[in-house]
Structures are given as structure tokens and as C-alpha cells.
Coordinates of C-alpha atoms in Angstrom, one line a residue:
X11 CA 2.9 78.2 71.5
X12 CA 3.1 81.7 71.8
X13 CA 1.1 84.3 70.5
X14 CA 4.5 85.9 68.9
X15 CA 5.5 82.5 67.3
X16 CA 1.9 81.9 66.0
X17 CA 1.9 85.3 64.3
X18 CA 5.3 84.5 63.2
X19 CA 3.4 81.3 61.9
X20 CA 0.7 82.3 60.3
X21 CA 2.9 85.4 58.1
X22 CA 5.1 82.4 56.9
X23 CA 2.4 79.8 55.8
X24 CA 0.6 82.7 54.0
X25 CA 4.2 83.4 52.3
X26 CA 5.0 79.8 51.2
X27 CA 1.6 78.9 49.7
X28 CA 3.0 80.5 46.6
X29 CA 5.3 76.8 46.0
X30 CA 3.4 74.2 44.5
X31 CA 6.6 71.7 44.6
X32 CA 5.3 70.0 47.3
X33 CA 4.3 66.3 46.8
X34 CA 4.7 63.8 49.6
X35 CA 5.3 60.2 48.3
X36 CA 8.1 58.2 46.7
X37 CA 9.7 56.9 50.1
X38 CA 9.1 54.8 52.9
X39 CA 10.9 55.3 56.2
X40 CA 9.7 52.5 59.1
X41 CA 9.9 53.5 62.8
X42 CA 12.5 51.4 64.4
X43 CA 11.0 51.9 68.0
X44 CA 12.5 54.2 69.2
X45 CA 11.6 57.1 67.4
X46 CA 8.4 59.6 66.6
X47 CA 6.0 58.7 64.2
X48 CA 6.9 56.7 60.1
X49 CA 6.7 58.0 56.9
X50 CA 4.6 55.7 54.5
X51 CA 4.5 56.2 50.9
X52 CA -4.4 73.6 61.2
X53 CA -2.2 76.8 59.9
X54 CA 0.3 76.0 56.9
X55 CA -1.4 72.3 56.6
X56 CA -0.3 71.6 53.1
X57 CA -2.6 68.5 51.9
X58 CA -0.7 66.6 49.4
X59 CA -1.6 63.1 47.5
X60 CA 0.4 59.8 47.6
X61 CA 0.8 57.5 44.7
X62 CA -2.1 55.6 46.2
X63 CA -4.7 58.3 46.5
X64 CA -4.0 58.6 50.2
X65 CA -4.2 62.4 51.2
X66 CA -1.3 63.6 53.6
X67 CA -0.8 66.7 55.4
X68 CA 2.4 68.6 55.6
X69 CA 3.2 72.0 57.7
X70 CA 4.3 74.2 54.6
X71 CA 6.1 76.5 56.1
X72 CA 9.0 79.1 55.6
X73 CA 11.6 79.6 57.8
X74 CA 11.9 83.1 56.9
X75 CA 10.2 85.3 54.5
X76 CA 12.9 87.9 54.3
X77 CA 14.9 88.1 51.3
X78 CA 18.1 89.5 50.0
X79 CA 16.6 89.1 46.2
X80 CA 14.0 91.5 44.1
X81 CA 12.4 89.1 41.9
X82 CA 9.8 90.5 40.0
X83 CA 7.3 87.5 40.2
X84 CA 7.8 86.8 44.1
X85 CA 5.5 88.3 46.6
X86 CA 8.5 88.0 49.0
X87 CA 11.0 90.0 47.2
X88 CA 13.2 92.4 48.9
X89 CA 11.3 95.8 48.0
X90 CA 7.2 94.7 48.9
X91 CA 6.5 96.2 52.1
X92 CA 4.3 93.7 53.6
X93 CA 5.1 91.8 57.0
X94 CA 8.2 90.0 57.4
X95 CA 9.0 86.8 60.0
X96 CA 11.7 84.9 60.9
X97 CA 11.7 81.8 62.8
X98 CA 14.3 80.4 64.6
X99 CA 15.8 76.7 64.2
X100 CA 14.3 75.5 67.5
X101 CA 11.0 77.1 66.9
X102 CA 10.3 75.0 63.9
X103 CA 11.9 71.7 65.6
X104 CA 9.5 72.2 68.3
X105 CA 6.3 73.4 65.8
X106 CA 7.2 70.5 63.8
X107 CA 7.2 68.2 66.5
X108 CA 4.1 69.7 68.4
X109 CA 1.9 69.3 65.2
X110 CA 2.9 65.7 64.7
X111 CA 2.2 64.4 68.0
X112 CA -1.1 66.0 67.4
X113 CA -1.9 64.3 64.8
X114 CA -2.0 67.6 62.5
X115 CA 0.6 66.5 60.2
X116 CA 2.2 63.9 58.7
X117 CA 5.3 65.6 58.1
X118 CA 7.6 68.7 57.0
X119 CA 7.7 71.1 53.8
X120 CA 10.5 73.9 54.5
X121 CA 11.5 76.8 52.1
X122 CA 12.9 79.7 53.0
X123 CA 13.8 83.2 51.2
X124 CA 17.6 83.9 50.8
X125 CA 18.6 86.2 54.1
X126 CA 22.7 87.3 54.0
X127 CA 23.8 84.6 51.2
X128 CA 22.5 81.3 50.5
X129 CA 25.0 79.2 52.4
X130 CA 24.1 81.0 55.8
X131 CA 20.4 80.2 54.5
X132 CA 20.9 76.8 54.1
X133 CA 22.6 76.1 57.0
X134 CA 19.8 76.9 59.2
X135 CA 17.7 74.6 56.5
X136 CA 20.0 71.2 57.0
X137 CA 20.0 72.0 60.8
X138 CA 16.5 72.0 61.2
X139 CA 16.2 68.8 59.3
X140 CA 19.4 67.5 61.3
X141 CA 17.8 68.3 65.1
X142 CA 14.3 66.4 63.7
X143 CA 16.2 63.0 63.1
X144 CA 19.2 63.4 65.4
X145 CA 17.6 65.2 68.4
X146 CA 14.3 64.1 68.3
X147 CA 14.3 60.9 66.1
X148 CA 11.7 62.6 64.3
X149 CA 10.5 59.9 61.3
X150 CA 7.8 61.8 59.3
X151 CA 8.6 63.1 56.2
X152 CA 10.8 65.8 55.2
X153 CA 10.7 67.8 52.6
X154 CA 13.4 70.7 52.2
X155 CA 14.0 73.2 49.7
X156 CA 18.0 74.0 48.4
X157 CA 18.8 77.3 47.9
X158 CA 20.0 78.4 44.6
X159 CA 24.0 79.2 45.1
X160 CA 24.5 76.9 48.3
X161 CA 27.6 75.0 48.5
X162 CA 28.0 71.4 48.3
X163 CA 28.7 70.6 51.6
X164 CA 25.4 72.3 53.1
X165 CA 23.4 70.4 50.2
X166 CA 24.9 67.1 51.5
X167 CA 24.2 67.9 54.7
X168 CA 21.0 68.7 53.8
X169 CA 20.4 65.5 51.9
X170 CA 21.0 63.0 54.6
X171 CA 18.0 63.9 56.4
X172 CA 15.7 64.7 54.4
X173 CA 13.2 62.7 52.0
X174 CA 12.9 64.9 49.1
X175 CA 14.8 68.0 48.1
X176 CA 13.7 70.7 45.4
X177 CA 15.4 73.5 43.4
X178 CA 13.4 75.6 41.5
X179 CA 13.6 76.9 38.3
X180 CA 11.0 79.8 38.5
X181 CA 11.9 80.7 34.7
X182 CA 12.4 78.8 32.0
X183 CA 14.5 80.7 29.9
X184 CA 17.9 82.3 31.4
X185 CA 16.9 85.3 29.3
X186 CA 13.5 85.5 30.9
X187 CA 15.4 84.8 33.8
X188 CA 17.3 87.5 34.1
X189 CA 15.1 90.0 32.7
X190 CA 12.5 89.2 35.9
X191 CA 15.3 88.6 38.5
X192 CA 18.8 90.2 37.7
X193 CA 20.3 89.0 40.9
X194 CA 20.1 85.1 39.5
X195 CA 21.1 83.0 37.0
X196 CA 20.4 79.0 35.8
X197 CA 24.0 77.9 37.0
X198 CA 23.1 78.3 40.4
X199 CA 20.0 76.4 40.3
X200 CA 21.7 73.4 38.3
X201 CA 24.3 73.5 40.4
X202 CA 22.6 72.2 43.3
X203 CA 20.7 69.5 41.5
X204 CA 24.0 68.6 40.7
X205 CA 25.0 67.9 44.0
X206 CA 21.7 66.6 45.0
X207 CA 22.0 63.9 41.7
X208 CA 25.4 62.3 42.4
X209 CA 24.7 62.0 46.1
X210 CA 21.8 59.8 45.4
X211 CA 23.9 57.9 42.5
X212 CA 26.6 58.0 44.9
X213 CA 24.5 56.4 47.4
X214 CA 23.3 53.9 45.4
X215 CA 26.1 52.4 44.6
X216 CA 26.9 52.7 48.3
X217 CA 24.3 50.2 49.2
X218 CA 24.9 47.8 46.6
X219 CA 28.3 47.1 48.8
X220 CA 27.2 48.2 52.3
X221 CA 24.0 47.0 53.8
X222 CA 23.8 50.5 56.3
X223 CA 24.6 53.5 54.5
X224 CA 22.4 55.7 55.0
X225 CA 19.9 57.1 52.6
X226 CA 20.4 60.3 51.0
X227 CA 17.5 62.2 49.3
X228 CA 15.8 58.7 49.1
X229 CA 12.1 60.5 47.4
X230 CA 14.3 62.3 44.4
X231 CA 14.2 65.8 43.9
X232 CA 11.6 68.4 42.2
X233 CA 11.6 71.5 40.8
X234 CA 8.4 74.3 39.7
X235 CA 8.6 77.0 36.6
X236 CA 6.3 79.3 37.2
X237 CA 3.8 80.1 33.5
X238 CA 2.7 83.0 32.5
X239 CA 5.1 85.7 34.4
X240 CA 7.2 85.8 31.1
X241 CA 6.6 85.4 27.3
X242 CA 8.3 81.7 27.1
X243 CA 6.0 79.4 25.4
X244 CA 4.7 76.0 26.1
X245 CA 7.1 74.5 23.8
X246 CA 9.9 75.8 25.6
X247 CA 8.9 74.5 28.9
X248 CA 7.9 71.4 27.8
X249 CA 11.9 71.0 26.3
X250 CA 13.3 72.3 29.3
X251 CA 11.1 69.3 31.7
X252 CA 12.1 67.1 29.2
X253 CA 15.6 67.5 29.7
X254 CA 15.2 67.5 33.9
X255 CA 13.7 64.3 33.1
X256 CA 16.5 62.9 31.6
X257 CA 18.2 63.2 35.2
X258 CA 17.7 59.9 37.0
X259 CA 16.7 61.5 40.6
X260 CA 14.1 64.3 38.9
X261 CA 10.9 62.9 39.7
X262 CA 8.0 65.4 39.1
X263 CA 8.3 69.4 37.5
X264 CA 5.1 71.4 38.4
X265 CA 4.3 74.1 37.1
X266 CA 2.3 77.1 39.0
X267 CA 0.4 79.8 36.8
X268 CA 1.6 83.1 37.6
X269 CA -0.3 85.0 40.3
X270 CA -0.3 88.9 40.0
X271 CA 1.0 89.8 43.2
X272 CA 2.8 92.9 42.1
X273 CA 1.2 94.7 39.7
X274 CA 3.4 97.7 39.9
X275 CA 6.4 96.3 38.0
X276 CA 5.7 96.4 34.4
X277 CA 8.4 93.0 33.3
X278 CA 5.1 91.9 34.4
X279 CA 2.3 90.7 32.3
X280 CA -1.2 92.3 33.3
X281 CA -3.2 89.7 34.1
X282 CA -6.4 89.8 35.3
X283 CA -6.4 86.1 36.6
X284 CA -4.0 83.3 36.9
X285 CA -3.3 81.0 33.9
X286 CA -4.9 77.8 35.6
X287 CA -6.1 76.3 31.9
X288 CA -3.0 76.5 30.5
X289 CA -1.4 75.5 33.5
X290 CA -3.8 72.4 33.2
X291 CA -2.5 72.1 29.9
X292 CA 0.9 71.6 30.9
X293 CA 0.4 69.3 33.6
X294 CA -1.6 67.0 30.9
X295 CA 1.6 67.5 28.1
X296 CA 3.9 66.1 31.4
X297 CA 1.9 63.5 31.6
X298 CA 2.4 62.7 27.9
X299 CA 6.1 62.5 28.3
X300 CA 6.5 60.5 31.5
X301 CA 3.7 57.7 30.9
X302 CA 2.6 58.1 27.4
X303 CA 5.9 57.9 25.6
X304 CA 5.8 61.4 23.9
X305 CA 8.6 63.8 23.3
X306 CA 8.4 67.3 23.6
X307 CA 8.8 67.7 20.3
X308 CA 5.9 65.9 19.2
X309 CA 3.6 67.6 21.3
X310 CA 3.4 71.0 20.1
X311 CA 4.7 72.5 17.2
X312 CA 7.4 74.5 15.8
X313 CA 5.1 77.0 13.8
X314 CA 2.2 77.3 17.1
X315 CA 4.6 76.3 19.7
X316 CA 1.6 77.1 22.5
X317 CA -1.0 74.0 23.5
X318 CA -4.6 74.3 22.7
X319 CA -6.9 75.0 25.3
X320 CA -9.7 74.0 24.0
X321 CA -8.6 70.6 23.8
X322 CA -6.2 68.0 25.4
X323 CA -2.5 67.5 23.9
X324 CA -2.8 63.8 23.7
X325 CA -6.3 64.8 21.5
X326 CA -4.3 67.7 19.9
X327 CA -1.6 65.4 18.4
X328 CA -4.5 63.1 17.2
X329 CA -6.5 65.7 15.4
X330 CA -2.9 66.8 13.7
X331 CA -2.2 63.3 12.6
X332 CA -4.9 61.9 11.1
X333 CA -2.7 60.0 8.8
X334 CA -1.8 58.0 12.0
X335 CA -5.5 56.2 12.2
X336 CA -7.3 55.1 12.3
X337 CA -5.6 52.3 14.0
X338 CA -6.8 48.1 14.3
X339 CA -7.2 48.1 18.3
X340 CA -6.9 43.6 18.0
X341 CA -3.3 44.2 16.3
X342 CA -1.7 47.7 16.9
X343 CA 1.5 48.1 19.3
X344 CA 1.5 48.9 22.6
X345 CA 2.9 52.3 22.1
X346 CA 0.2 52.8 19.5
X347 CA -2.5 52.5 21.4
X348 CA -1.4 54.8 24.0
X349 CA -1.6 57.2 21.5
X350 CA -5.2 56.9 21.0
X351 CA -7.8 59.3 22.9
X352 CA -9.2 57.9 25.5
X353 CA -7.5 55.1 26.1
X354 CA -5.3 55.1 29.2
X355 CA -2.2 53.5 30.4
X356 CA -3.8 51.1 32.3
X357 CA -6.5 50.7 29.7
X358 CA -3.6 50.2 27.3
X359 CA -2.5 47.3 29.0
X360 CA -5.5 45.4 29.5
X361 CA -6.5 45.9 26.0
X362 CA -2.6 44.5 24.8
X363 CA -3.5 41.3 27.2
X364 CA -6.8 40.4 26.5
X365 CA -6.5 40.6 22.7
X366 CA -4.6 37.7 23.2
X367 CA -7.2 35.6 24.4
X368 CA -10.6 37.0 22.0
X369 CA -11.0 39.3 19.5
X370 CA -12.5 42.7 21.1
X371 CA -15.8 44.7 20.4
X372 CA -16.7 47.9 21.3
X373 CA -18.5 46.4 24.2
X374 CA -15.2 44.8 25.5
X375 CA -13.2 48.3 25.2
X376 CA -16.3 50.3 27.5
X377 CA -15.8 47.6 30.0
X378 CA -12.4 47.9 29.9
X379 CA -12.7 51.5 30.7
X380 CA -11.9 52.9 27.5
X381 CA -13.9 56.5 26.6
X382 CA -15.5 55.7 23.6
X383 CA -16.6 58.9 22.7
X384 CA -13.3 60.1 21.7
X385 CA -11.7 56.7 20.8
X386 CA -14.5 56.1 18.3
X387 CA -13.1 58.2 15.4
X388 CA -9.3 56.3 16.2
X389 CA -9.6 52.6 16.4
X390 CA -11.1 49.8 14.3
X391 CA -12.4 46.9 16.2
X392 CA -15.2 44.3 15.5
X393 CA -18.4 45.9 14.8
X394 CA -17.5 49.4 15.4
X395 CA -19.4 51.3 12.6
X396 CA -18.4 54.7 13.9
X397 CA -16.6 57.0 10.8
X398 CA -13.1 58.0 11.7
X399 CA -11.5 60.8 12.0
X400 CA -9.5 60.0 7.7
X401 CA -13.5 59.2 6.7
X402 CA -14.6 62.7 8.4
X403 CA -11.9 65.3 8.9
X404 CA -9.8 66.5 12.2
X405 CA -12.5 70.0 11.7
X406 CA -15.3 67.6 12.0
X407 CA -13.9 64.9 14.8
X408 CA -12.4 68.8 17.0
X409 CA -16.0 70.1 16.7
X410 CA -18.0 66.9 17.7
X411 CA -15.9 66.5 20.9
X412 CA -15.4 70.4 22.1
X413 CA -19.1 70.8 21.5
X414 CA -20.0 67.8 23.5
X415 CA -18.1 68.7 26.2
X416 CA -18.9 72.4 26.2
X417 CA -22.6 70.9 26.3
X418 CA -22.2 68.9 29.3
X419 CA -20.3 71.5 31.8
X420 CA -20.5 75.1 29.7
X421 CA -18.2 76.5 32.5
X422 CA -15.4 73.5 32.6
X423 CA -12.9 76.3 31.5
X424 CA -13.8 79.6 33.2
X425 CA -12.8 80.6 36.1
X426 CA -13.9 83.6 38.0
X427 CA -11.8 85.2 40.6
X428 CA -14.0 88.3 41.3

């Protein structure tokens, strides 16, 4: 490597670290023998977590920080004067390839600012993926951003080599949307999730009748709004994932607090430091709706339509429903118990199967893993003399458990970027 391409490298991992879309599980692809490396469940090393707690390192990289847009929020946009980089289609091919056989990664994360018009943009994108497989029978994984506004035959393209492909929202709201970023506008960002959806349904029904088609976009797609650059509130976002989770190929929506990298443009809220609680917040509410069986309207409300901060969502929703418990942990429903703080999914489950077998104690639900000091004021169960939150009040049961905590780890929630 060069010392030109290595600059070039090091201005383009600094420029994509801003994209937090970046997870690295959700597909398998076994080497065949005769290709370079498998994909199974340094500068720009991105480390990202499998379903199975493995870490995995990708090069995060952009092919080009250059960009035809002036989005407010984006440290990249067309009117910062800071360095700029291009790299050329071989250039990554061989980085890519380089880094792999060097055990530095275990595969590829490419986005790429929009130079000329997105089509000429994403050509260079599916190409790069294309000369991995075809070229160099490159089977790590691939990750590759679509640009907003590309056509459907470059997303295709695109789609047929890679594992996962993203689209990102930025903004929640198309009025924020446009307020922050005149140039763009939702309908090209749905449009290429579009594309990217029916070519996985498409391919799915493919296989059910041929053995060998191959896979297209076989990890789903993702997609990051960014919190805090503009005044939408949680309750907004939280509809808007909820919806992108109604498509069958959306698999995760992250969300990045806003980083004040260009404090000169007043759209922009003055913040001294990123939103990381809230962000927190948010990731926790997700988490509620894909595993927990929440809606988004359940979990905040219409008349404080922001999370608490001082307190979980799952605990939030508790403390606002006390009329809900407290609830008999040897009879309630499945769905019931989820709802309970403390008490996981998996926790959940072992608690629904050995009921059937005993009648459980207090003692059963801590060796089941079940966090007892919050669950206390929630369930009935056996000897469990703890008053609940009806005998008490949601003030009382809020104060006991934010005072606890605060107790343990006084600086849990402050963060100090000076």
C-alpha cells in the first residue's frame, strides 16, 4: 500500500465512522473451495457483534467523501472545507482483499457520499461488491450502502452480491427533512427499500422452485435516523421504526445521537454533547417492539410524547399502569409477564414452562434470572410479601428504584466529553 492510498484511507474511515448501521450477522455464506475466506453468522476496523456474542471486524470505509449534497447534520456535506478522498474501485478490491488475508477483517462495510448523481455513485458501489465475488471469489461479508435516488437496476445489481444493504433515513420527519437537507426528500429513500424488499421476496419465492438461484440481500436491510439534529420527538421515531418493521426484509433501525460537527449552521440545535441517554432510550423502546410485544403507541404518550430518562420504557409503561398489577406470576399469560420489569424474554419463557411443573417462590424467579428488585412491586407469587406498586403508589415504587440505582453508580447517566 501506498502512502497516497493510506492517506486516502485513513480521511475515509475518519469520514464514515459517523454511520452506526453497521451490524454483521443474519447470514451464513460457506466457502465452496475455491474461494477466499466464509462469512459465518487496523484503520477503519469497524468491530461489530453477531447474534451470538461473537465480535467481528469489518473495514468501514467510504469510497468517497465528496459530496454533491449540503446537509446540515453531515460532516461531509458539500460546503465543510475539510479534506476530501476518493478511492478508486480497484483500490478497495485490493484493500479489501489485503486486509482479509491478513486476518484484519472479517469483511466489508461501504458507504459513499453522493458524487455527480446517485446512479453514477452506485455503480461504482455494486462494482466493487461485483469484482469481490466475481474476480476474486471473495466470501466475507458484505455490507453496502444504497444511495438515496439510485435506479433499480444498480440496486439489483447491488443486491446480488452483497449480504446486507441499508438506506438511511437520517430524519424522521420529511418536514425536518427538508428543513436540514433541501436537496432530499423520503421518496428517494423508500424508493430503494422498495427495490431492495421485492428482490428478496422475489427471491424467495425463486428458491422455493429452483434449488440455485442465487441469493439476493440474504442478511435484510437496515436503516439509521439520526436524534437530536431536529425537534421530532421520541414518539415520532418510534412510529416511523414501527412501520419499517412492518416490512418483512427490515431487520434492525439504529439510531445515532446527533454529533455537533457544524456548529455554524443555526437549523442546528446547540448542543454541547451528543444525546447518548436518549439515544439509549430509544434503543431500549426498539427493543420493546421487536421482542417484547409493544406498539409504539403504548410506549410513550400522546400528551409527553418524549421517553423518560431517568428510567427504562418497559419500567415507564409499568409505573403508568399500575392498574395492570400487580400480576399472579403461577397464572398470568405469556405476553403478561413480559410486561413485567425485570423479567426478560428468556426469563419469560422459563417462568411459562416451569409453572407447569411446581408452583414458584421468589427463590425460583432469582434463580431463574429474574431482577427481583424491580419485579417485586409487579408480581404475586408464593411467599412474596413485598407491597406492590396498587398497595404503594407509581411516586413511591419510581423513587425506590431511581434512588437505588443512582446509589449504586451516581454517574450511570453522565457523560463528560471535555
Amino acid at each position: 500500500m501506498t502512502e497516497a492510498v493510506l492517506e486516502k484511507l485513513k480521511i475515509l474511515a475518519a469520514a464514515a465512522k459517523y454511520d452506526v448501521s453497521c451490524s454483521s450477522s443474519g447470514t451464513v455464506r460457506r466457502n465452496s473451495g475455491n474461494g477466499v475466506g466464509n462469512t459465518v453468522g487496523g484503520v477503519g476496523i469497524c468491530h461489530s457483534f453477531a447474534a451470538d456474542g461473537r465480535c467481528i471486524s469489518l473495514l468501514k470505509i467510504m469510497l468517497t467523501n465528496y459530496c454533491m449534497y449540503d446537509c446540515a447534520y453531515c460532516i461531509n456535506r458539500r460546503s465543510n472545507d475539510i479534506p476530501r478522498a476518493t478511492l478508486s474501485v480497484s483500490e478497495i478490491v485490493n484493500i479489501t482483499m489485503e486486509f482479509y488475508r491478513r486476518n484484519y477483517i472479517e469483511g466489508l462495510f461501504l458507504s459513499s457520499g453522493v458524487v455527480r448523481n446517485p446512479d453514477y455513485t452506485m455503480e461504482r458501489i455494486a462494482r466493487i461488491a461485483k469484482d469481490l465475488r466475481e474476480v476474486h471469489h471473495f466470501n466475507g461479508y458484505i455490507h453496502l450502502k444504497s444511495i438515496p435516488g439510485a435506479s433499480r437496476e444498480l440496486v439489483n445489481e447491488a443486491g446480488r452480491y452483497a449480504d446486507r444493504m441499508s438506506v438511511n433515513i437520517e430524519i424522521p420527519r420529511e418536514e425536518s427533512l427538508k428543513y436540514l437537507a433541501p436537496e432530499k426528500d423520503h421518496k428517494s429513500v423508500y424508493e430503494p427499500m422498495g427495490y431492495i424488499r421485492q428482490g428478496v421476496l422475489e427471491c424467495a419465492e425463486d428458491r422455493k422452485r429452483m434449488r440455485h438461484v442465487p441469493r439476493f440481500v440474504p442478511a435484510g436491510q437496515s436503516t439509521q435516523m439520526i436524534v437530536g439534529a431536529s425537534p421530532d420527538t421520541d414518539r415520532q421515531i418510534l412510529q416511523v421504526s414501527s412501520a419499517l418493521y412492518g416490512m418483512p426484509t427490515m431487520r434492525r433501525v439504529y439510531y445515532s445521537g446527533y454529533v455537533s460537527v457544524n456548529e455554524y449552521d443555526k437549523r442546528l440545535p446547540a448542543l454541547k454533547q451528543p444525546p447518548l441517554v436518549r439515544e439509549n432510550r430509544l434503543y431500549q423502546a426498539d427493543w420493546l417492539m421487536r421482542f417484547y410485544h409493544f406498539k409504539a403507541e403504548e410506549i410513550t404518550e400522546p400528551d409527553n410524547p418524549n421517553l423518560d430518562l431517568e428510567v427504562d420504557p418497559k419500567l415507564g409503561w409499568a409505573l403508568r399502569h399500575p392498574q395492570a398489577f400487580p400480576i399472579d406470576i403461577n397464572k398470568a399469560p405469556y405476553e403478561m409477564i413480559l410486561r413485567v420489569p425485570g423479567i426478560g424474554v428468556k426469563s419469560a419463557l422459563l417462568i411459562v414452562n416451569a409453572r407447569k411443573f411446581r408452583r414458584l417462590t421468589s427463590y425460583n424467579l432469582k434463580k431463574i434470572g429474574v431482577a427481583m428488585n424491580r419485579a417485586k412491586y409487579f408480581i404475586t407469587c408464593g411467599e412474596l410479601s413485598s407491597p406492590s406498586v396498587c398497595d404503594v403508589s407509581p411516586e413511591y415504587v419510581r423513587r425506590q428504584l431511581v434512588s437505588r440505582r443512582n446509589g449504586e453508580n451516581p454517574s450511570q447517566l453522565t457523560f463528560d466529553f471535555s
